[in-house]
């Protein structure tokens, strides 16, 4: 299967085909693990990046920069078909991969193909290897400046000219960012652990500190588990953010945190991890660990000015601000900052501030294992607050009434509620974990659930009447990190405006698949299935028992799951969350138990 220290691309493609055909997660994991076992260490990173549909980890922001129409042109040129033929077939079947495969199968590879091989000095046609495919894609990404599009297209033609039809299918999908196999980072970690007999915990720890699966895989493949201890927190490389649990009364929160807590305002903006590297460059990473410095160059400057240290990682929330009154503006305004072009304009129109609440690294010292009080002290030492950079408002509280009072102050100051944090000796910065060291306490929606849920769309039902042609209702699911699968909790059809329905169809269609995805567990059979990818914010009246849904089946009653009653889309697209960052099944179970407790305390409804 392997050829020297590379692997034939067709062998990778065969596994991708099998992954695509299965509806069982265990089969998917086995396929991946046996592929990794057979992959030579030199190219294991390339295989992993390809499967994830990336050239490098997301946070490095390496993009191919090839528009759809150039891909059509390259396919046409490599096969001798006309661009119109390619476009027409694509319009008909809606999948660039199948389009490329069919055209390749029906046309002899010739014309442009040959001349392009000559252009690159290629002799006879050799079989593609993973290394060759990856390196060519990387050259496409790197081509810049004048004539870049031309070079990109030429390199693509070169790839398509050499590709077998099945290979062309995955190359084409990769190029336009539609590989979408739904293989999660966690699934890769499972496969690596299995293939190299390395502790799953050690792999996950490394992944939290250095979320680059290609890099981790290569280290493990070359040097075994010991290599993982060489991975350290590094400014410039984002770490997985610490996450919070939730509770709905002040008394319970204090009891859970041992009687005393550091309580901070909970700002409703965008979470930001701000890094300053040794060479003075400031990078900002999102909740999903994407590099968002391009959207907030002002914040990068503000933080650089306000922090007195050479190298650091601090964390805070970026908030849109009304410059005249200093009041907070709705988080939606931050979306305008994501326009890649007129950032300058957006900066003027949508000014922001940052409220810092943690520090994880300063000048050679990893602080993640220090208790919160010590981290806070360090943050106070290095921070000179300015007009734009603030310390999150905080107070140490040991009384439930005082906590409620502070909570209401936070709400009247425009926050969502408060974050209550443990100050005990073990209150470390728990990377990537949702634990009880941080507890969120949010505004009470009275008759509704005390919190919104972020759920993943796994299927859809066609709309009727006014909604004909769009999806009338969506099948949504919660995530279970223990099984790395998605369990359905509801069918949601309310809260969508006409624009939402159109937008959702566009967002979801690239993820359409002909059968249930292997990572989805469902008793319902929707009209359309999707790769789990799109996350929406949902509010509901309450969590109820339901025989129709698979979330938490058996946790409360055998054969019965949990579902959301009267679910409604809040209008908030959680593009800042990956599906694995959606609400978990355990959180839903917790909310169900909470709700029962509150009901018992309140007594029967009058
Ligand atoms: P989560 O991030 O927990 O998955 P979420 O994105 O829906 O859920 P919330 O439930 O609203 O967010 O609460 C957590 C978020 O609150 C953090 O990710 C962070 O962006 C924000 N936040 C605001 N203020 C603070 C603070 N003082 N400390 C920690 N996080 C804060």
Coordinates of C-alpha atoms and ligand atoms in Angstrom, one line a residue:
X1 CA 0.0 0.0 0.0
X2 CA 2.7 2.4 0.9
X3 CA 5.3 3.4 -1.7
X4 CA 8.6 4.1 0.1
X5 CA 8.0 6.9 2.6
X6 CA 4.9 8.0 0.8
X7 CA 1.5 6.4 0.2
X8 CA -0.4 6.1 -3.1
X9 CA -3.2 8.6 -3.2
X10 CA -5.6 6.0 -4.6
X11 CA -5.2 4.0 -1.4
X12 CA -6.2 7.1 0.7
X13 CA -9.1 7.6 -1.7
X14 CA -10.4 4.0 -1.3
X15 CA -10.7 4.6 2.4
X16 CA -12.5 7.9 1.9
X17 CA -15.0 6.2 -0.3
X18 CA -15.6 3.6 2.4
X19 CA -15.9 6.3 5.0
X20 CA -18.5 8.0 2.9
X21 CA -20.5 4.8 2.4
X22 CA -20.8 3.8 6.0
X23 CA -23.5 4.8 8.5
X24 CA -21.6 3.3 11.5
X25 CA -19.2 5.3 13.5
X26 CA -17.3 2.3 14.7
X27 CA -16.6 1.3 11.1
X28 CA -15.5 4.8 10.3
X29 CA -13.0 4.8 13.2
X30 CA -11.7 1.3 12.2
X31 CA -11.2 2.5 8.6
X32 CA -9.3 5.5 9.8
X33 CA -7.2 3.6 12.2
X34 CA -6.1 1.0 9.6
X35 CA -5.3 3.8 7.1
X36 CA -3.1 5.5 9.7
X37 CA -1.4 2.3 10.6
X38 CA -0.4 1.8 6.9
X39 CA 0.7 5.4 6.4
X40 CA 4.4 6.1 6.5
X41 CA 5.2 8.6 9.3
X42 CA 6.7 11.0 6.8
X43 CA 3.3 11.7 5.2
X44 CA 0.9 10.9 8.1
X45 CA 0.3 14.7 8.7
X46 CA -0.6 15.2 5.0
X47 CA -3.1 12.3 5.1
X48 CA -4.7 13.8 8.2
X49 CA -4.9 17.3 6.9
X50 CA -6.4 16.0 3.7
X51 CA -9.1 14.0 5.5
X52 CA -10.0 17.1 7.6
X53 CA -10.2 19.1 4.4
X54 CA -7.4 21.5 5.4
X55 CA -3.8 22.1 4.4
X56 CA -2.8 23.2 7.8
X57 CA -4.6 23.6 11.1
X58 CA -7.4 26.1 10.9
X59 CA -5.7 28.6 13.1
X60 CA -2.8 29.1 10.7
X61 CA -5.3 30.3 8.2
X62 CA -3.7 28.8 5.1
X63 CA -6.2 29.0 2.2
X64 CA -6.1 27.6 -1.3
X65 CA -7.7 30.6 -2.8
X66 CA -9.2 28.9 -5.8
X67 CA -12.6 30.0 -6.9
X68 CA -15.2 27.5 -8.2
X69 CA -15.0 28.8 -11.7
X70 CA -11.2 28.2 -11.9
X71 CA -11.8 24.6 -10.7
X72 CA -14.2 24.2 -13.6
X73 CA -11.7 25.5 -15.9
X74 CA -9.0 23.2 -14.7
X75 CA -11.2 20.1 -15.0
X76 CA -12.1 21.1 -18.5
X77 CA -8.6 21.8 -19.5
X78 CA -7.3 18.5 -18.1
X79 CA -9.9 16.4 -19.8
X80 CA -10.5 18.2 -23.0
X81 CA -14.1 18.9 -22.1
X82 CA -15.5 22.4 -22.5
X83 CA -16.0 24.7 -19.4
X84 CA -19.7 24.7 -20.3
X85 CA -19.9 21.0 -20.2
X86 CA -18.4 20.9 -16.7
X87 CA -20.6 23.7 -15.5
X88 CA -23.8 22.1 -16.9
X89 CA -23.1 18.8 -15.3
X90 CA -22.3 20.5 -12.0
X91 CA -25.5 22.4 -12.1
X92 CA -27.4 19.2 -12.7
X93 CA -25.8 17.1 -9.9
X94 CA -24.6 19.8 -7.5
X95 CA -21.4 18.0 -6.5
X96 CA -18.1 19.1 -7.8
X97 CA -16.5 15.8 -6.9
X98 CA -19.0 13.7 -8.9
X99 CA -18.8 16.2 -11.7
X100 CA -15.0 15.8 -11.9
X101 CA -15.2 12.0 -11.6
X102 CA -17.8 11.6 -14.4
X103 CA -16.1 13.9 -16.8
X104 CA -12.8 12.2 -16.2
X105 CA -14.4 8.8 -16.7
X106 CA -16.0 9.8 -20.0
X107 CA -13.1 11.7 -21.5
X108 CA -9.6 10.6 -22.4
X109 CA -7.1 12.8 -20.5
X110 CA -5.4 14.8 -23.1
X111 CA -5.0 18.3 -24.6
X112 CA -4.1 20.8 -21.9
X113 CA -3.2 17.9 -19.7
X114 CA -0.2 16.9 -21.8
X115 CA 1.1 20.3 -22.4
X116 CA 0.9 21.1 -18.7
X117 CA 2.9 18.0 -17.8
X118 CA 5.5 19.3 -20.2
X119 CA 5.2 22.7 -18.6
X120 CA 6.3 21.1 -15.3
X121 CA 8.9 19.0 -16.9
X122 CA 6.9 15.8 -16.2
X123 CA 7.9 12.7 -18.1
X124 CA 5.7 9.6 -18.2
X125 CA 2.5 9.7 -16.1
X126 CA 3.4 8.4 -12.6
X127 CA 0.7 7.5 -10.1
X128 CA -0.2 10.2 -7.6
X129 CA 1.0 9.9 -4.1
X130 CA -0.4 11.7 -1.0
X131 CA 2.8 13.7 -0.8
X132 CA 2.6 14.8 -4.4
X133 CA -1.1 15.8 -4.1
X134 CA -0.5 17.7 -0.8
X135 CA 2.6 19.5 -2.0
X136 CA 0.9 20.6 -5.1
X137 CA -2.1 21.9 -3.2
X138 CA 0.3 23.7 -0.9
X139 CA 2.0 25.3 -3.9
X140 CA -1.4 26.4 -5.1
X141 CA -2.1 28.0 -1.7
X142 CA 1.3 29.8 -1.7
X143 CA 1.0 31.2 -5.2
X144 CA 0.5 34.9 -4.7
X145 CA 1.0 38.2 -6.5
X146 CA 0.7 38.9 -10.1
X147 CA -0.3 35.9 -12.2
X148 CA -1.2 33.9 -9.1
X149 CA -4.5 32.7 -10.4
X150 CA -2.8 31.5 -13.6
X151 CA -0.3 29.5 -11.6
X152 CA -3.0 28.1 -9.4
X153 CA -5.0 26.9 -12.4
X154 CA -1.9 25.4 -14.0
X155 CA -1.1 23.4 -10.9
X156 CA -4.6 22.2 -10.7
X157 CA -4.6 21.1 -14.3
X158 CA -1.5 19.2 -13.5
X159 CA -3.2 17.4 -10.6
X160 CA -6.3 16.6 -12.6
X161 CA -4.3 15.4 -15.6
X162 CA -2.6 12.8 -13.4
X163 CA -5.6 11.9 -11.3
X164 CA -7.8 8.8 -11.8
X165 CA -11.5 9.7 -11.8
X166 CA -12.0 8.7 -8.2
X167 CA -9.0 10.7 -7.2
X168 CA -10.2 13.7 -9.1
X169 CA -13.5 13.5 -7.1
X170 CA -11.8 14.1 -3.8
X171 CA -9.3 16.6 -5.1
X172 CA -12.1 18.7 -6.6
X173 CA -14.1 18.6 -3.4
X174 CA -11.0 19.5 -1.4
X175 CA -10.2 22.4 -3.6
X176 CA -13.5 24.2 -3.2
X177 CA -13.7 23.4 0.5
X178 CA -16.4 20.7 0.2
X179 CA -14.7 17.5 1.3
X180 CA -17.0 17.4 4.3
X181 CA -16.6 13.8 5.4
X182 CA -17.7 14.8 8.9
X183 CA -14.5 13.3 10.5
X184 CA -14.0 15.1 13.7
X185 CA -10.8 15.9 15.5
X186 CA -11.8 13.5 18.3
X187 CA -12.3 10.7 15.7
X188 CA -8.8 11.3 14.5
X189 CA -7.5 11.1 18.1
X190 CA -9.3 7.8 18.6
X191 CA -7.8 6.4 15.4
X192 CA -4.3 7.6 16.3
X193 CA -4.6 6.1 19.7
X194 CA -5.7 2.8 18.2
X195 CA -3.2 2.8 15.4
X196 CA -0.1 3.6 17.5
X197 CA -1.2 2.2 20.8
X198 CA -0.8 5.6 22.5
X199 CA -2.8 6.7 25.5
X200 CA -5.9 8.5 24.4
X201 CA -5.6 10.9 27.4
X202 CA -2.0 11.8 26.6
X203 CA -3.1 12.5 23.0
X204 CA -6.0 14.7 24.1
X205 CA -3.8 16.6 26.5
X206 CA -1.4 17.4 23.7
X207 CA -4.3 18.4 21.4
X208 CA -5.6 20.8 24.0
X209 CA -2.2 22.5 24.3
X210 CA -1.3 22.3 20.6
X211 CA -4.4 21.8 18.4
X212 CA -2.6 20.6 15.3
X213 CA -3.5 17.0 14.6
X214 CA -1.0 16.6 11.7
X215 CA 1.9 17.7 14.0
X216 CA 0.8 15.5 16.9
X217 CA 0.3 12.5 14.6
X218 CA 3.7 12.9 13.1
X219 CA 5.4 13.2 16.5
X220 CA 3.6 10.0 17.7
X221 CA 4.3 8.1 14.5
X222 CA 8.0 9.0 14.5
X223 CA 8.8 8.9 18.2
X224 CA 5.9 7.2 20.1
X225 CA 4.0 8.5 23.1
X226 CA 7.1 10.0 24.8
X227 CA 7.2 12.7 22.1
X228 CA 3.9 14.1 23.5
X229 CA 5.6 15.3 26.7
X230 CA 7.6 17.7 24.5
X231 CA 4.5 19.6 23.5
X232 CA 4.1 22.9 25.5
X233 CA 1.9 25.9 25.7
X234 CA 3.3 28.2 23.0
X235 CA 2.4 31.8 22.3
X236 CA 1.1 32.0 18.7
X237 CA -0.5 28.6 19.0
X238 CA -4.1 28.7 20.4
X239 CA -5.0 26.5 23.3
X240 CA -8.4 24.9 23.8
X241 CA -10.6 27.3 25.8
X242 CA -11.8 26.4 29.3
X243 CA -15.6 26.0 29.4
X244 CA -18.3 26.5 32.0
X245 CA -21.1 24.5 33.5
X246 CA -24.4 26.2 34.3
X247 CA -26.8 26.4 37.3
X248 CA -29.8 28.4 38.0
X249 CA -29.7 29.6 41.6
X250 CA -27.1 31.5 43.5
X251 CA -27.2 29.2 46.5
X252 CA -26.5 26.1 44.5
X253 CA -23.6 27.8 42.7
X254 CA -21.9 28.9 45.9
X255 CA -22.5 25.4 47.4
X256 CA -20.9 23.8 44.4
X257 CA -17.9 26.1 44.5
X258 CA -17.2 25.5 48.2
X259 CA -19.0 28.6 49.6
X260 CA -16.8 31.3 48.0
X261 CA -16.4 32.3 44.4
X262 CA -14.8 34.9 42.2
X263 CA -17.8 36.3 40.4
X264 CA -17.2 38.2 37.1
X265 CA -19.5 40.0 34.7
X266 CA -20.4 37.8 31.8
X267 CA -20.0 40.0 28.7
X268 CA -22.0 39.1 25.6
X269 CA -19.5 39.5 22.8
X270 CA -16.9 37.3 21.2
X271 CA -14.4 35.3 23.1
X272 CA -10.8 36.2 22.3
X273 CA -7.5 34.5 23.1
X274 CA -4.8 37.2 22.6
X275 CA -1.3 36.0 22.0
X276 CA 1.9 37.9 21.7
X277 CA 4.8 35.9 20.3
X278 CA 8.5 36.3 21.0
X279 CA 8.9 38.4 17.9
X280 CA 6.3 40.9 19.0
X281 CA 3.4 39.8 16.8
X282 CA 0.0 39.9 18.3
X283 CA -2.5 37.2 17.2
X284 CA -6.2 36.9 18.2
X285 CA -7.9 33.5 18.2
X286 CA -11.7 32.9 18.4
X287 CA -13.6 30.4 20.5
X288 CA -13.1 28.0 17.6
X289 CA -9.4 28.8 17.5
X290 CA -9.6 30.6 14.2
X291 CA -7.2 33.4 13.7
X292 CA -9.4 36.5 13.8
X293 CA -6.7 39.1 14.0
X294 CA -7.8 40.4 10.6
X295 CA -11.1 41.5 12.1
X296 CA -9.7 43.2 15.1
X297 CA -6.4 44.9 14.2
X298 CA -7.4 47.7 16.6
X299 CA -7.8 45.2 19.5
X300 CA -4.4 43.8 18.7
X301 CA -2.9 47.3 19.0
X302 CA -4.8 48.2 22.2
X303 CA -3.7 45.0 24.0
X304 CA -0.1 45.4 22.9
X305 CA -0.2 48.9 24.4
X306 CA -1.9 47.9 27.6
X307 CA 0.1 44.8 28.6
X308 CA 3.6 45.1 29.9
X309 CA 5.2 41.8 29.0
X310 CA 7.1 40.4 26.0
X311 CA 5.3 37.1 25.4
X312 CA 1.9 36.2 26.7
X313 CA -1.5 34.6 26.3
X314 CA -4.5 36.5 27.8
X315 CA -8.1 35.9 27.4
X316 CA -11.1 38.2 27.3
X317 CA -14.4 39.1 25.6
X318 CA -14.5 41.6 22.7
X319 CA -17.6 43.8 22.9
X320 CA -19.1 46.3 20.5
X321 CA -19.3 49.7 22.2
X322 CA -21.3 52.8 21.6
X323 CA -18.5 55.4 21.5
X324 CA -20.8 58.2 22.7
X325 CA -22.2 56.6 25.7
X326 CA -19.7 53.7 26.4
X327 CA -22.7 51.4 26.5
X328 CA -22.5 47.8 25.2
X329 CA -24.0 47.1 21.8
X330 CA -25.5 43.7 20.8
X331 CA -23.0 41.0 19.9
X332 CA -24.5 40.8 16.3
X333 CA -22.6 44.1 15.5
X334 CA -19.4 42.2 15.8
X335 CA -20.3 40.2 12.7
X336 CA -19.7 43.3 10.6
X337 CA -16.1 43.1 11.6
X338 CA -15.7 39.8 9.8
X339 CA -15.9 41.4 6.3
X340 CA -12.5 40.6 4.9
X341 CA -12.4 43.8 2.9
X342 CA -13.6 47.0 4.5
X343 CA -12.1 46.3 7.9
X344 CA -11.1 49.9 8.2
X345 CA -14.6 51.0 7.6
X346 CA -16.0 48.4 10.0
X347 CA -13.6 49.5 12.6
X348 CA -14.9 53.0 12.5
X349 CA -18.5 52.0 12.4
X350 CA -18.4 49.3 15.0
X351 CA -15.9 50.3 17.6
X352 CA -15.0 47.6 20.2
X353 CA -13.4 47.2 23.7
X354 CA -12.0 44.1 25.3
X355 CA -12.6 42.9 28.8
X356 CA -9.8 40.6 30.0
X357 CA -10.5 37.9 32.5
X358 CA -7.6 35.5 32.4
X359 CA -3.9 35.0 31.7
X360 CA -2.4 31.6 30.7
X361 CA 1.2 32.4 29.8
X362 CA 3.7 35.2 30.5
X363 CA 7.3 35.5 29.5
X364 CA 8.3 31.9 29.5
X365 CA 5.9 30.7 32.2
X366 CA 3.0 28.5 31.6
X367 CA 0.4 29.6 34.1
X368 CA -2.4 27.2 33.2
X369 CA -1.6 25.0 36.3
X370 CA -1.8 27.9 38.7
X371 CA -5.0 28.6 40.8
X372 CA -7.3 31.3 39.5
X373 CA -6.3 33.8 42.2
X374 CA -2.6 33.6 41.2
X375 CA -3.5 34.0 37.5
X376 CA -5.6 37.0 38.3
X377 CA -2.8 38.5 40.4
X378 CA -0.4 38.1 37.4
X379 CA -3.0 39.7 35.1
X380 CA -3.2 42.7 37.4
X381 CA 0.6 43.0 37.4
X382 CA 1.0 43.1 33.7
X383 CA -2.2 45.1 32.7
X384 CA -2.4 48.8 32.6
X385 CA -6.1 49.3 31.8
X386 CA -6.9 51.8 29.0
X387 CA -9.8 53.4 27.4
X388 CA -10.2 50.2 25.3
X389 CA -8.7 47.4 27.4
X390 CA -10.4 46.7 30.7
X391 CA -10.3 44.1 33.5
X392 CA -13.6 42.2 33.6
X393 CA -15.5 43.5 36.6
X394 CA -15.2 41.0 39.5
X395 CA -15.8 40.5 43.1
X396 CA -15.2 37.7 45.6
X397 CA -18.5 36.6 47.0
X398 CA -19.6 34.2 49.7
X399 CA -23.3 35.1 50.2
X400 CA -26.1 34.1 47.9
X401 CA -28.0 37.3 48.3
X402 CA -24.9 39.3 47.5
X403 CA -24.4 37.1 44.4
X404 CA -27.9 37.8 43.2
X405 CA -27.3 41.5 43.8
X406 CA -24.1 41.5 41.8
X407 CA -25.9 39.4 39.1
X408 CA -28.6 42.1 38.7
X409 CA -25.9 44.8 38.6
X410 CA -24.3 42.9 35.7
X411 CA -27.6 42.7 33.9
X412 CA -28.3 46.4 34.3
X413 CA -24.8 47.1 33.0
X414 CA -25.7 45.3 29.8
X415 CA -24.2 41.9 30.5
X416 CA -25.8 38.5 30.1
X417 CA -25.3 37.5 33.7
X418 CA -22.2 36.4 35.7
X419 CA -19.5 33.8 35.6
X420 CA -18.8 32.2 39.0
X421 CA -15.3 30.8 39.3
X422 CA -13.7 28.5 41.8
X423 CA -10.8 30.0 43.8
X424 CA -9.8 26.8 45.5
X425 CA -6.3 25.4 45.2
X426 CA -7.3 23.2 42.3
X427 CA -8.8 26.1 40.2
X428 CA -6.4 25.6 37.3
X429 CA -7.1 26.7 33.7
X430 CA -8.7 23.5 32.5
X431 CA -8.0 23.5 28.8
X432 CA -10.8 22.2 26.6
X433 CA -12.9 21.0 29.5
X434 CA -16.4 21.9 30.6
X435 CA -16.1 21.5 34.4
X436 CA -17.5 22.8 37.6
X437 CA -14.6 25.2 38.2
X438 CA -16.5 27.8 36.2
X439 CA -20.3 28.1 36.5
X440 CA -22.4 30.4 34.4
X441 CA -25.4 32.2 35.9
X442 CA -27.6 33.8 33.2
X443 CA -30.7 35.8 33.0
X444 CA -33.8 33.9 33.9
X445 CA -36.2 33.6 31.0
X446 CA -39.0 32.9 33.4
X447 CA -41.4 30.5 31.8
X448 CA -38.8 29.3 29.4
X449 CA -35.6 27.4 29.8
X450 CA -33.0 29.3 31.8
X451 CA -30.5 29.0 29.0
X452 CA -30.4 28.7 25.2
X453 CA -28.9 25.6 23.6
X454 CA -26.5 25.4 20.7
X455 CA -27.6 22.4 18.6
X456 CA -26.4 20.8 15.4
X457 CA -28.5 20.4 12.3
X458 CA -28.4 16.7 11.3
X459 CA -31.5 16.4 9.0
X460 CA -34.4 18.4 7.6
X461 CA -38.0 18.0 6.5
X462 CA -39.2 19.7 3.3
X463 CA -41.4 22.7 3.8
X464 CA -44.9 23.0 2.4
X465 CA -47.1 25.9 1.3
X466 CA -45.3 29.1 1.9
X467 CA -42.2 27.2 2.8
X468 CA -42.1 25.0 -0.3
X469 CA -38.6 24.7 -1.7
X470 CA -37.0 25.3 1.6
X471 CA -36.6 23.2 4.7
X472 CA -39.7 23.6 6.8
X473 CA -38.3 22.0 9.9
X474 CA -34.8 20.9 11.0
X475 CA -33.8 17.8 13.0
X476 CA -31.4 19.0 15.6
X477 CA -29.0 17.1 17.9
X478 CA -26.8 17.5 20.9
X479 CA -23.2 16.2 21.1
X480 CA -21.9 13.4 23.3
X481 CA -18.1 13.7 23.7
X482 CA -18.0 10.2 25.2
X483 CA -19.1 8.6 22.0
X484 CA -18.3 11.4 19.6
X485 CA -21.8 11.2 18.2
X486 CA -24.8 13.4 17.9
X487 CA -28.2 12.5 19.4
X488 CA -31.4 14.1 18.3
X489 CA -33.4 16.3 20.7
X490 CA -35.9 18.1 18.6
X491 CA -37.6 19.0 15.3
X492 CA -37.5 22.8 15.1
X493 CA -39.7 24.7 12.8
X494 CA -40.3 28.1 14.6
X495 CA -38.4 31.2 14.8
X496 CA -37.2 31.2 11.2
X497 CA -37.8 34.3 9.1
X498 CA -38.2 34.0 5.3
X499 CA -34.6 35.2 5.0
X500 CA -33.5 32.5 7.5
X501 CA -35.1 29.8 5.5
X502 CA -33.3 30.8 2.3
X503 CA -30.0 31.3 4.1
X504 CA -30.3 28.0 5.9
X505 CA -30.9 26.1 2.7
X506 CA -27.8 27.6 1.2
X507 CA -25.8 26.9 4.4
X508 CA -27.0 23.3 4.7
X509 CA -27.1 22.1 1.1
X510 CA -23.3 21.6 0.8
X511 CA -23.5 19.2 3.6
X512 CA -26.3 17.0 2.2
X513 CA -25.6 13.3 2.1
X514 CA -27.8 10.4 0.9
X515 CA -28.0 8.6 4.2
X516 CA -27.7 9.2 7.9
X517 CA -24.2 10.2 8.9
X518 CA -22.3 7.6 10.9
X519 CA -21.9 10.0 13.8
X520 CA -25.7 10.7 14.1
X521 CA -28.0 8.6 16.2
X522 CA -31.6 9.0 15.3
X523 CA -34.9 7.3 15.5
X524 CA -36.5 9.8 13.2
X525 CA -36.1 9.6 9.4
X526 CA -36.0 13.1 8.0
X527 CA -36.4 13.9 4.2
X528 CA -32.8 15.0 4.0
X529 CA -29.7 14.1 6.0
X530 CA -26.6 16.3 6.6
X531 CA -23.1 15.9 7.8
X532 CA -23.2 17.5 11.3
X533 CA -21.7 21.0 10.7
X534 CA -24.1 23.8 11.2
X535 CA -24.8 25.0 14.8
X536 CA -27.9 27.1 15.7
X537 CA -29.0 28.7 18.9
X538 CA -32.3 27.3 20.1
X539 CA -34.6 28.2 23.0
X540 CA -37.4 26.1 24.3
X541 CA -40.1 26.0 26.9
X542 CA -38.7 23.0 28.8
X543 CA -37.0 19.7 28.5
X544 CA -39.4 16.8 28.4
X545 CA -39.2 13.0 28.1
X546 CA -39.7 11.8 24.6
X547 CA -39.7 8.4 23.0
X548 CA -39.0 9.9 19.6
X549 CA -35.5 11.3 20.4
X550 CA -32.2 9.6 21.1
X551 CA -30.7 12.2 23.5
X552 CA -30.0 10.6 26.9
X553 CA -32.1 7.5 26.2
X554 CA -32.1 5.4 29.3
X555 CA -30.7 8.2 31.6
X556 CA -34.0 9.0 33.1
X557 CA -36.2 6.2 31.9
X558 CA -35.4 3.1 29.8
X559 CA -36.1 3.5 26.1
X560 CA -37.1 7.2 26.5
X561 CA -35.0 10.1 25.6
X562 CA -35.0 13.9 26.3
X563 CA -36.5 16.5 23.9
X564 CA -37.0 20.2 23.9
X565 CA -40.6 21.3 24.1
X566 CA -41.6 24.2 21.8
X567 CA -38.2 24.7 20.3
X568 CA -37.5 28.0 18.6
X569 CA -34.6 29.4 16.6
X570 CA -33.3 32.5 18.4
X571 CA -31.9 34.0 15.2
X572 CA -28.4 33.4 16.3
X573 CA -26.2 31.3 13.9
X574 CA -23.4 29.9 16.0
X575 CA -20.8 30.0 13.3
X576 CA -18.3 30.6 16.1
X577 CA -18.9 27.0 17.2
X578 CA -17.9 23.7 15.7
X579 CA -20.4 20.9 16.0
X580 CA -18.2 19.4 18.7
X581 CA -18.7 22.6 20.7
X582 CA -22.4 22.3 20.7
X583 CA -24.5 21.7 23.8
X584 CA -23.7 18.2 25.2
X585 CA -26.2 15.5 26.1
X586 CA -24.9 15.7 29.7
X587 CA -25.8 19.4 29.8
X588 CA -29.3 18.6 28.6
X589 CA -29.7 16.0 31.3
X590 CA -28.4 18.5 33.9
X591 CA -30.9 21.1 32.6
X592 CA -33.7 18.5 32.9
X593 CA -32.8 17.7 36.5
X594 CA -32.4 21.4 37.3
X595 CA -35.8 22.2 35.9
X596 CA -37.4 19.4 38.0
X597 CA -35.8 20.7 41.1
X598 CA -37.0 24.3 40.5
X599 CA -40.5 22.9 39.9
X600 CA -40.5 21.0 43.1
X601 CA -39.2 24.1 45.0
X602 CA -41.9 26.3 43.4
X603 CA -44.7 23.8 44.1
X604 CA -47.5 23.0 41.8
X605 CA -48.7 25.6 39.4
X606 CA -51.7 27.5 40.7
Ligands
LIG1 P1 -19.8 27.8 26.0 O1 -18.7 28.8 25.5 O2 -19.8 27.6 27.4 O3 -19.8 26.6 25.1 P2 -21.6 29.7 24.8 O4 -20.6 30.0 23.8 O5 -23.0 29.5 24.5 O6 -21.1 28.4 25.7 P3 -22.1 31.0 27.2 O7 -22.9 29.8 27.6 O8 -22.8 32.2 27.0 O9 -21.4 30.8 25.9 O10 -20.9 31.2 28.2 C1 -19.5 31.0 28.0 C2 -18.9 32.2 27.3 O11 -19.0 33.4 28.1 C3 -17.4 32.1 27.2 O12 -17.0 31.3 26.1 C4 -17.0 33.6 27.0 O13 -17.1 33.9 25.6 C5 -18.1 34.4 27.6 N1 -17.6 35.2 28.8 C6 -18.0 36.4 29.0 N2 -17.5 36.9 30.2 C7 -16.7 36.0 30.7 C8 -15.9 35.9 31.8 N3 -15.9 36.9 32.7 N4 -15.3 34.7 32.0 C9 -15.4 33.7 31.2 N5 -16.1 33.7 30.0 C10 -16.8 34.9 29.8

